[in-house]
Amino acid sequence: MDWRDWELFCEVVQHGGFSAAARVLGHPKSSLSAAVQRLESNLGLRLIERTTRHLRLTDAGDTIYQRVKPLFTALHDTHGEALAMSSAISGTLRIKSPYEFGANHAGPVACELMNRYPDLAVRIDVEHEIVSPVAENYDIVFAMLEAPLPPTGIVIRRVSSLERGLYASPRLLEKFGEPRTLAELAKLPMLTAPNDAPWALTTPDGGTEHLALQKARLVSSNADIRLQAALAGLGVLRVTASFTNAAVAAGLLRRLLPDHVCEPLNVHALLPARQFVPAKVRCFLDALEAHGRGGGLEEA
């Protein structure tokens, strides 16, 4: 019995057709069709009704898929856990991260580890949408969580608490004047992210005040776009300090109200719930922690 034919049948069903499965697996469409035909011939059953527009399972095909697919999923999970027992840092590490954190933290760590481990490859997708690492097949999803996530077979670890500040260009400050209070700051145009709540700041006396975001000149989830707008003198930027180091050093941005403390950016790692964490994931998170402490890796 060729179990590979069974697995390819499941892949065709999961991806909704032969063409889609061929693209994902990198196999010729003809080889997938041949595998399903062999399986049907060996079983003496019609599993798939083929049409020009879409794939439709027969009753027998649906029953077999529902019973067999979980077995292959469990087999792959077991294989991954077995590899995790090894100390070898190899294979592809799949990461999803918001831009700001990816560019200044996950990216430098990935480059350092790839230099250190030649058998390690890294894929970093940069998006702000929070997804399940299980459903989307990521090893690590970095997210800024404002509220608890429902339990969905994932592990959530807090990995970083990043200092943030308020920044503006000298050009903007020449036009509006440098604010000395939150009330004066509120009169300036703001550069915000789509989901920004009023910005919380701790005042010099230890109290907390919130800056309303009623004058947003630009709204973008991409921190680099907001940074470009700040450099162009279009508004006030709230961002992690590491993201503006070069611009501040060059005199292109100035920090506003330095005696006020912005709410830090808390970053969490979402991981698939596994008994064994792969060595490449453990290594990356350890290196990220060292990066956050300022050890081993230089800040971007």
Tab-separated table of C-alpha atoms in Angstrom:
chain	number	residue	atom	x	y	z
A	1	MET	CA	0.000	0.000	0.000
A	2	ASP	CA	1.503	3.362	-1.063
A	3	TRP	CA	0.677	5.766	1.748
A	4	ARG	CA	2.083	8.657	-0.270
A	5	ASP	CA	-0.913	8.363	-2.620
A	6	TRP	CA	-3.221	8.693	0.380
A	7	GLU	CA	-1.392	11.798	1.549
A	8	LEU	CA	-1.446	13.407	-1.895
A	9	PHE	CA	-5.186	12.734	-2.089
A	10	CYS	CA	-5.574	14.635	1.207
A	11	GLU	CA	-3.449	17.508	-0.118
A	12	VAL	CA	-5.609	17.810	-3.239
A	13	VAL	CA	-8.758	17.955	-1.108
A	14	GLN	CA	-7.261	20.360	1.433
A	15	HIS	CA	-6.167	22.856	-1.244
A	16	GLY	CA	-9.377	22.583	-3.232
A	17	GLY	CA	-8.085	21.031	-6.427
A	18	PHE	CA	-5.199	19.554	-8.368
A	19	SER	CA	-3.837	22.868	-9.676
A	20	ALA	CA	-3.786	24.563	-6.273
A	21	ALA	CA	-2.177	21.553	-4.597
A	22	ALA	CA	0.432	21.361	-7.364
A	23	ARG	CA	1.387	25.018	-6.801
A	24	VAL	CA	1.723	24.594	-3.031
A	25	LEU	CA	3.607	21.285	-3.170
A	26	GLY	CA	5.735	22.117	-6.178
A	27	HIS	CA	4.649	18.892	-7.919
A	28	PRO	CA	3.382	18.507	-11.482
A	29	LYS	CA	-0.403	18.453	-11.639
A	30	SER	CA	-0.181	15.208	-13.624
A	31	SER	CA	1.637	13.412	-10.782
A	32	LEU	CA	-1.107	14.345	-8.312
A	33	SER	CA	-3.799	13.174	-10.704
A	34	ALA	CA	-1.940	9.890	-11.221
A	35	ALA	CA	-1.613	9.370	-7.451
A	36	VAL	CA	-5.355	9.808	-6.904
A	37	GLN	CA	-6.145	7.528	-9.820
A	38	ARG	CA	-3.877	4.811	-8.390
A	39	LEU	CA	-5.554	5.149	-4.995
A	40	GLU	CA	-9.024	4.913	-6.534
A	41	SER	CA	-7.948	1.860	-8.557
A	42	ASN	CA	-6.449	0.110	-5.506
A	43	LEU	CA	-9.535	0.801	-3.393
A	44	GLY	CA	-12.067	0.133	-6.152
A	45	LEU	CA	-13.789	3.406	-5.195
A	46	ARG	CA	-14.447	6.705	-6.876
A	47	LEU	CA	-13.143	9.382	-4.492
A	48	ILE	CA	-13.336	12.584	-6.539
A	49	GLU	CA	-15.825	13.723	-9.163
A	50	ARG	CA	-13.768	15.770	-11.629
A	51	THR	CA	-15.361	18.770	-13.336
A	52	THR	CA	-13.875	21.652	-15.278
A	53	ARG	CA	-14.791	24.197	-12.595
A	54	HIS	CA	-14.267	22.612	-9.205
A	55	LEU	CA	-13.494	19.479	-7.241
A	56	ARG	CA	-16.270	17.511	-5.566
A	57	LEU	CA	-15.772	14.583	-3.212
A	58	THR	CA	-17.925	11.503	-3.454
A	59	ASP	CA	-19.449	10.205	-0.221
A	60	ALA	CA	-16.659	7.601	-0.033
A	61	GLY	CA	-14.031	10.249	-0.726
A	62	ASP	CA	-15.366	12.528	2.006
A	63	THR	CA	-15.457	9.691	4.553
A	64	ILE	CA	-11.894	8.632	3.772
A	65	TYR	CA	-10.597	12.223	3.853
A	66	GLN	CA	-12.202	12.961	7.234
A	67	ARG	CA	-10.637	9.835	8.743
A	68	VAL	CA	-7.213	9.900	7.095
A	69	LYS	CA	-6.298	13.607	7.153
A	70	PRO	CA	-5.954	13.767	10.986
A	71	LEU	CA	-3.595	10.787	10.855
A	72	PHE	CA	-1.201	12.552	8.480
A	73	THR	CA	-1.442	15.739	10.543
A	74	ALA	CA	-0.479	13.786	13.654
A	75	LEU	CA	2.350	12.085	11.756
A	76	HIS	CA	3.826	15.418	10.645
A	77	ASP	CA	3.461	16.839	14.165
A	78	THR	CA	5.293	13.828	15.583
A	79	HIS	CA	8.014	14.228	12.990
A	80	GLY	CA	8.416	17.897	13.914
A	81	GLU	CA	8.567	17.100	17.620
A	82	ALA	CA	11.143	14.392	16.994
A	83	LEU	CA	13.302	16.885	15.087
A	84	ALA	CA	12.873	19.324	17.980
A	85	MET	CA	14.625	16.865	20.271
A	86	SER	CA	17.734	17.372	18.172
A	87	SER	CA	20.089	20.219	19.025
A	88	ALA	CA	20.783	20.928	15.340
A	89	ILE	CA	19.882	24.479	14.262
A	90	SER	CA	18.734	23.889	10.712
A	91	GLY	CA	15.771	23.990	8.370
A	92	THR	CA	13.513	26.977	7.681
A	93	LEU	CA	12.331	29.197	10.550
A	94	ARG	CA	9.030	30.839	9.582
A	95	ILE	CA	8.269	34.127	11.349
A	96	LYS	CA	5.526	36.730	11.084
A	97	SER	CA	6.142	40.158	12.597
A	98	PRO	CA	4.880	43.736	12.484
A	99	TYR	CA	7.209	45.964	10.456
A	100	GLU	CA	8.689	48.027	13.274
A	101	PHE	CA	9.670	45.030	15.389
A	102	GLY	CA	10.739	42.968	12.392
A	103	ALA	CA	13.030	45.643	10.964
A	104	ASN	CA	14.801	46.576	14.184
A	105	HIS	CA	14.739	43.400	16.250
A	106	ALA	CA	13.688	40.183	14.500
A	107	GLY	CA	15.647	41.062	11.352
A	108	PRO	CA	19.036	41.679	13.003
A	109	VAL	CA	18.658	38.528	15.122
A	110	ALA	CA	17.814	36.465	12.029
A	111	CYS	CA	20.890	37.766	10.186
A	112	GLU	CA	23.167	36.980	13.121
A	113	LEU	CA	21.811	33.438	13.451
A	114	MET	CA	22.079	32.740	9.725
A	115	ASN	CA	25.730	33.785	9.873
A	116	ARG	CA	26.233	31.512	12.861
A	117	TYR	CA	24.294	28.505	11.522
A	118	PRO	CA	24.808	27.903	7.773
A	119	ASP	CA	22.046	25.254	7.613
A	120	LEU	CA	19.395	27.671	8.934
A	121	ALA	CA	17.104	29.557	6.559
A	122	VAL	CA	14.664	32.233	7.742
A	123	ARG	CA	11.430	33.555	6.265
A	124	ILE	CA	10.027	36.753	7.808
A	125	ASP	CA	6.613	37.959	6.644
A	126	VAL	CA	5.893	41.531	7.697
A	127	GLU	CA	2.256	42.195	8.549
A	128	HIS	CA	0.309	43.649	11.469
A	129	GLU	CA	-2.629	41.247	11.400
A	130	ILE	CA	-2.493	38.745	14.279
A	131	VAL	CA	-2.821	35.185	13.000
A	132	SER	CA	-2.638	31.733	14.525
A	133	PRO	CA	0.821	30.181	14.071
A	134	VAL	CA	-0.907	26.796	13.823
A	135	ALA	CA	-3.371	27.738	11.083
A	136	GLU	CA	-0.838	29.752	9.082
A	137	ASN	CA	2.114	27.364	9.581
A	138	TYR	CA	4.450	29.804	11.317
A	139	ASP	CA	7.029	28.837	13.940
A	140	ILE	CA	6.713	32.238	15.645
A	141	VAL	CA	4.159	35.033	15.278
A	142	PHE	CA	5.170	38.275	16.968
A	143	ALA	CA	2.239	40.421	18.056
A	144	MET	CA	1.451	43.504	20.118
A	145	LEU	CA	-1.455	42.278	22.203
A	146	GLU	CA	-3.840	44.857	23.602
A	147	ALA	CA	-6.269	42.195	24.863
A	148	PRO	CA	-5.999	38.473	25.732
A	149	LEU	CA	-6.425	36.021	22.879
A	150	PRO	CA	-8.836	33.100	23.208
A	151	PRO	CA	-7.137	29.716	23.760
A	152	THR	CA	-6.593	28.180	20.324
A	153	GLY	CA	-3.824	25.647	20.766
A	154	ILE	CA	-1.077	28.262	21.034
A	155	VAL	CA	1.444	29.341	23.651
A	156	ILE	CA	1.876	33.092	24.321
A	157	ARG	CA	5.182	34.398	25.670
A	158	ARG	CA	6.063	37.999	26.399
A	159	VAL	CA	9.450	38.593	24.802
A	160	SER	CA	10.097	42.344	24.793
A	161	SER	CA	9.032	45.615	26.332
A	162	LEU	CA	10.358	48.358	24.052
A	163	GLU	CA	10.803	52.002	25.000
A	164	ARG	CA	8.776	54.423	22.910
A	165	GLY	CA	9.030	58.175	22.520
A	166	LEU	CA	7.435	61.139	20.740
A	167	TYR	CA	9.395	62.621	17.831
A	168	ALA	CA	9.073	65.482	15.373
A	169	SER	CA	11.288	67.162	12.811
A	170	PRO	CA	12.865	70.599	13.346
A	171	ARG	CA	10.813	71.734	10.323
A	172	LEU	CA	7.543	70.951	12.115
A	173	LEU	CA	8.736	72.566	15.338
A	174	GLU	CA	9.735	75.752	13.500
A	175	LYS	CA	6.172	75.989	12.195
A	176	PHE	CA	4.275	75.169	15.401
A	177	GLY	CA	6.815	75.772	18.149
A	178	GLU	CA	8.206	73.087	20.440
A	179	PRO	CA	5.491	71.888	22.861
A	180	ARG	CA	6.242	72.091	26.567
A	181	THR	CA	3.009	70.496	27.808
A	182	LEU	CA	0.581	67.831	26.611
A	183	ALA	CA	-1.960	70.555	25.921
A	184	GLU	CA	0.473	72.242	23.541
A	185	LEU	CA	1.406	68.898	21.988
A	186	ALA	CA	-2.280	68.161	21.279
A	187	LYS	CA	-2.372	71.147	18.896
A	188	LEU	CA	0.148	69.509	16.545
A	189	PRO	CA	-0.792	67.092	13.722
A	190	MET	CA	-0.255	63.410	14.563
A	191	LEU	CA	1.011	60.389	12.639
A	192	THR	CA	-0.831	57.333	13.921
A	193	ALA	CA	-1.460	53.639	13.368
A	194	PRO	CA	-5.017	52.482	12.515
A	195	ASN	CA	-5.659	50.856	15.890
A	196	ASP	CA	-4.039	53.495	18.076
A	197	ALA	CA	-5.956	54.319	21.240
A	198	PRO	CA	-5.258	57.684	22.901
A	199	TRP	CA	-1.528	57.755	23.675
A	200	ALA	CA	-0.848	57.137	27.368
A	201	LEU	CA	2.022	59.060	28.953
A	202	THR	CA	3.380	59.072	32.487
A	203	THR	CA	3.964	62.640	33.641
A	204	PRO	CA	6.990	63.766	35.712
A	205	ASP	CA	4.900	63.600	38.904
A	206	GLY	CA	3.992	59.952	38.250
A	207	GLY	CA	0.468	60.491	36.976
A	208	THR	CA	-0.938	59.151	33.704
A	209	GLU	CA	-2.464	61.326	31.019
A	210	HIS	CA	-3.874	60.421	27.614
A	211	LEU	CA	-3.300	62.332	24.420
A	212	ALA	CA	-6.383	62.355	22.194
A	213	LEU	CA	-5.678	61.640	18.530
A	214	GLN	CA	-8.101	64.030	16.914
A	215	LYS	CA	-5.676	65.648	14.459
A	216	ALA	CA	-4.206	62.624	12.667
A	217	ARG	CA	-2.564	63.905	9.483
A	218	LEU	CA	-1.512	60.405	8.423
A	219	VAL	CA	-2.780	56.967	9.426
A	220	SER	CA	-0.701	53.925	8.462
A	221	SER	CA	0.112	50.551	9.987
A	222	ASN	CA	3.609	50.793	8.468
A	223	ALA	CA	6.020	52.446	10.897
A	224	ASP	CA	8.464	53.293	8.100
A	225	ILE	CA	5.780	55.293	6.272
A	226	ARG	CA	5.004	57.181	9.483
A	227	LEU	CA	8.728	57.804	9.950
A	228	GLN	CA	9.006	59.240	6.420
A	229	ALA	CA	6.083	61.560	7.166
A	230	ALA	CA	7.755	62.707	10.390
A	231	LEU	CA	11.003	63.414	8.563
A	232	ALA	CA	8.996	65.440	6.026
A	233	GLY	CA	7.671	67.630	8.844
A	234	LEU	CA	4.088	66.420	8.586
A	235	GLY	CA	3.397	65.429	12.183
A	236	VAL	CA	4.365	63.950	15.530
A	237	LEU	CA	5.467	60.319	15.571
A	238	ARG	CA	5.197	57.855	18.452
A	239	VAL	CA	7.549	54.959	17.838
A	240	THR	CA	10.165	52.777	19.522
A	241	ALA	CA	13.355	54.627	20.335
A	242	SER	CA	15.506	52.155	18.389
A	243	PHE	CA	13.578	52.963	15.199
A	244	THR	CA	14.642	56.630	15.283
A	245	ASN	CA	18.260	56.370	16.520
A	246	ALA	CA	19.806	57.258	13.155
A	247	ALA	CA	17.440	60.170	12.485
A	248	VAL	CA	17.930	61.637	15.964
A	249	ALA	CA	21.720	61.307	15.727
A	250	ALA	CA	21.624	63.116	12.362
A	251	GLY	CA	19.491	65.936	13.771
A	252	LEU	CA	16.560	65.056	11.501
A	253	LEU	CA	14.213	64.300	14.431
A	254	ARG	CA	13.988	65.597	17.989
A	255	ARG	CA	12.394	63.882	20.939
A	256	LEU	CA	9.464	65.773	22.421
A	257	LEU	CA	8.581	66.027	26.123
A	258	PRO	CA	11.524	63.824	27.174
A	259	ASP	CA	10.402	64.072	30.821
A	260	HIS	CA	7.190	62.197	29.897
A	261	VAL	CA	7.298	58.413	29.513
A	262	CYS	CA	5.293	56.768	26.759
A	263	GLU	CA	3.579	53.456	27.357
A	264	PRO	CA	6.087	50.799	26.193
A	265	LEU	CA	5.461	48.540	23.228
A	266	ASN	CA	4.918	45.056	24.660
A	267	VAL	CA	5.743	42.314	22.179
A	268	HIS	CA	4.560	38.716	22.551
A	269	ALA	CA	5.561	35.582	20.706
A	270	LEU	CA	2.735	33.257	19.677
A	271	LEU	CA	3.973	29.675	19.319
A	272	PRO	CA	2.243	26.433	18.362
A	273	ALA	CA	1.483	24.412	21.500
A	274	ARG	CA	3.968	21.549	21.309
A	275	GLN	CA	5.529	19.205	23.808
A	276	PHE	CA	8.933	19.922	22.294
A	277	VAL	CA	9.938	23.387	21.053
A	278	PRO	CA	12.168	23.114	17.959
A	279	ALA	CA	15.812	23.970	18.553
A	280	LYS	CA	15.690	26.717	15.894
A	281	VAL	CA	12.809	28.410	17.768
A	282	ARG	CA	14.531	28.152	21.157
A	283	CYS	CA	17.725	29.523	19.646
A	284	PHE	CA	15.948	32.472	18.025
A	285	LEU	CA	14.062	33.455	21.178
A	286	ASP	CA	17.242	33.193	23.282
A	287	ALA	CA	19.128	35.380	20.800
A	288	LEU	CA	16.239	37.858	20.743
A	289	GLU	CA	16.373	38.125	24.528
A	290	ALA	CA	20.121	38.797	24.360
A	291	HIS	CA	19.484	41.413	21.670
A	292	GLY	CA	16.946	43.112	23.936
A	293	ARG	CA	19.500	43.260	26.756
A	294	GLY	CA	22.021	44.818	24.381
A	295	GLY	CA	24.242	41.757	24.338
A	296	GLY	CA	25.596	39.962	21.303
A	297	LEU	CA	23.749	42.012	18.687
A	298	GLU	CA	23.995	45.719	18.009
A	299	GLU	CA	20.831	47.808	17.955
A	300	ALA	CA	19.797	48.919	14.484
